[in-house]
Protein backbone atom coordinates (compact mmCIF):
# COMPACT_ATOMS: atom_id res chain seq x y z
CA UNK A 1 0.00 0.00 0.00
CA UNK A 2 1.27 3.48 -0.85
CA UNK A 3 1.68 6.14 1.81
CA UNK A 4 -0.89 8.92 1.50
CA UNK A 5 1.68 11.41 0.17
CA UNK A 6 2.43 9.09 -2.79
CA UNK A 7 -1.18 8.38 -3.70
CA UNK A 8 -2.51 10.55 -6.52
CA UNK A 9 -6.24 10.90 -6.17
CA UNK A 10 -9.23 13.15 -6.53
CA UNK A 11 -12.20 13.43 -4.26
CA UNK A 12 -15.84 13.37 -5.32
CA UNK A 13 -17.91 14.16 -2.25
CA UNK A 14 -16.94 11.51 0.28
CA UNK A 15 -15.53 9.19 -2.39
CA UNK A 16 -11.80 9.08 -3.09
CA UNK A 17 -10.97 8.13 -6.67
CA UNK A 18 -7.38 7.05 -7.45
CA UNK A 19 -5.73 8.55 -10.51
CA UNK A 20 -4.21 5.93 -12.75
CA UNK A 21 -1.08 6.19 -14.86
CA UNK A 22 -1.43 5.60 -18.59
CA UNK A 23 -0.30 2.13 -19.70
CA UNK A 24 2.40 3.40 -22.02
CA UNK A 25 5.84 1.91 -22.63
CA UNK A 26 7.56 4.36 -20.25
CA UNK A 27 5.35 3.48 -17.27
CA UNK A 28 5.40 -0.24 -18.04
CA UNK A 29 9.20 -0.21 -18.19
CA UNK A 30 9.34 1.67 -14.90
CA UNK A 31 6.97 -0.83 -13.27
CA UNK A 32 8.99 -3.79 -14.54
CA UNK A 33 12.24 -2.23 -13.29
CA UNK A 34 10.71 -1.74 -9.84
CA UNK A 35 9.44 -5.33 -9.76
CA UNK A 36 12.96 -6.50 -10.66
CA UNK A 37 14.38 -4.44 -7.75
CA UNK A 38 12.04 -6.13 -5.30
CA UNK A 39 12.65 -9.61 -6.72
CA UNK A 40 16.43 -9.15 -6.49
CA UNK A 41 16.11 -8.21 -2.82
CA UNK A 42 14.10 -11.23 -1.71
CA UNK A 43 15.95 -12.71 1.25
CA UNK A 44 18.06 -9.59 1.75
CA UNK A 45 17.77 -6.93 4.43
CA UNK A 46 15.22 -4.11 4.22
CA UNK A 47 18.04 -1.55 4.34
CA UNK A 48 19.51 -2.91 1.12
CA UNK A 49 16.17 -2.62 -0.65
CA UNK A 50 15.76 0.91 0.71
CA UNK A 51 19.18 1.92 -0.65
CA UNK A 52 18.41 0.46 -4.08
CA UNK A 53 15.05 2.24 -4.19
CA UNK A 54 16.66 5.55 -3.19
CA UNK A 55 19.14 5.15 -6.06
CA UNK A 56 16.28 4.22 -8.37
CA UNK A 57 14.36 7.39 -7.41
CA UNK A 58 17.41 9.47 -8.26
CSV table of C-alpha atoms in Angstrom, one decimal:
chain,number,residue,atom,x,y,z
A,1,UNK,CA,0.0,0.0,0.0
A,2,UNK,CA,1.3,3.5,-0.8
A,3,UNK,CA,1.7,6.1,1.8
A,4,UNK,CA,-0.9,8.9,1.5
A,5,UNK,CA,1.7,11.4,0.2
A,6,UNK,CA,2.4,9.1,-2.8
A,7,UNK,CA,-1.2,8.4,-3.7
A,8,UNK,CA,-2.5,10.5,-6.5
A,9,UNK,CA,-6.2,10.9,-6.2
A,10,UNK,CA,-9.2,13.1,-6.5
A,11,UNK,CA,-12.2,13.4,-4.3
A,12,UNK,CA,-15.8,13.4,-5.3
A,13,UNK,CA,-17.9,14.2,-2.3
A,14,UNK,CA,-16.9,11.5,0.3
A,15,UNK,CA,-15.5,9.2,-2.4
A,16,UNK,CA,-11.8,9.1,-3.1
A,17,UNK,CA,-11.0,8.1,-6.7
A,18,UNK,CA,-7.4,7.1,-7.4
A,19,UNK,CA,-5.7,8.5,-10.5
A,20,UNK,CA,-4.2,5.9,-12.7
A,21,UNK,CA,-1.1,6.2,-14.9
A,22,UNK,CA,-1.4,5.6,-18.6
A,23,UNK,CA,-0.3,2.1,-19.7
A,24,UNK,CA,2.4,3.4,-22.0
A,25,UNK,CA,5.8,1.9,-22.6
A,26,UNK,CA,7.6,4.4,-20.2
A,27,UNK,CA,5.4,3.5,-17.3
A,28,UNK,CA,5.4,-0.2,-18.0
A,29,UNK,CA,9.2,-0.2,-18.2
A,30,UNK,CA,9.3,1.7,-14.9
A,31,UNK,CA,7.0,-0.8,-13.3
A,32,UNK,CA,9.0,-3.8,-14.5
A,33,UNK,CA,12.2,-2.2,-13.3
A,34,UNK,CA,10.7,-1.7,-9.8
A,35,UNK,CA,9.4,-5.3,-9.8
A,36,UNK,CA,13.0,-6.5,-10.7
A,37,UNK,CA,14.4,-4.4,-7.7
A,38,UNK,CA,12.0,-6.1,-5.3
A,39,UNK,CA,12.7,-9.6,-6.7
A,40,UNK,CA,16.4,-9.1,-6.5
A,41,UNK,CA,16.1,-8.2,-2.8
A,42,UNK,CA,14.1,-11.2,-1.7
A,43,UNK,CA,15.9,-12.7,1.3
A,44,UNK,CA,18.1,-9.6,1.8
A,45,UNK,CA,17.8,-6.9,4.4
A,46,UNK,CA,15.2,-4.1,4.2
A,47,UNK,CA,18.0,-1.6,4.3
A,48,UNK,CA,19.5,-2.9,1.1
A,49,UNK,CA,16.2,-2.6,-0.7
A,50,UNK,CA,15.8,0.9,0.7
A,51,UNK,CA,19.2,1.9,-0.7
A,52,UNK,CA,18.4,0.5,-4.1
A,53,UNK,CA,15.0,2.2,-4.2
A,54,UNK,CA,16.7,5.6,-3.2
A,55,UNK,CA,19.1,5.2,-6.1
A,56,UNK,CA,16.3,4.2,-8.4
A,57,UNK,CA,14.4,7.4,-7.4
A,58,UNK,CA,17.4,9.5,-8.3
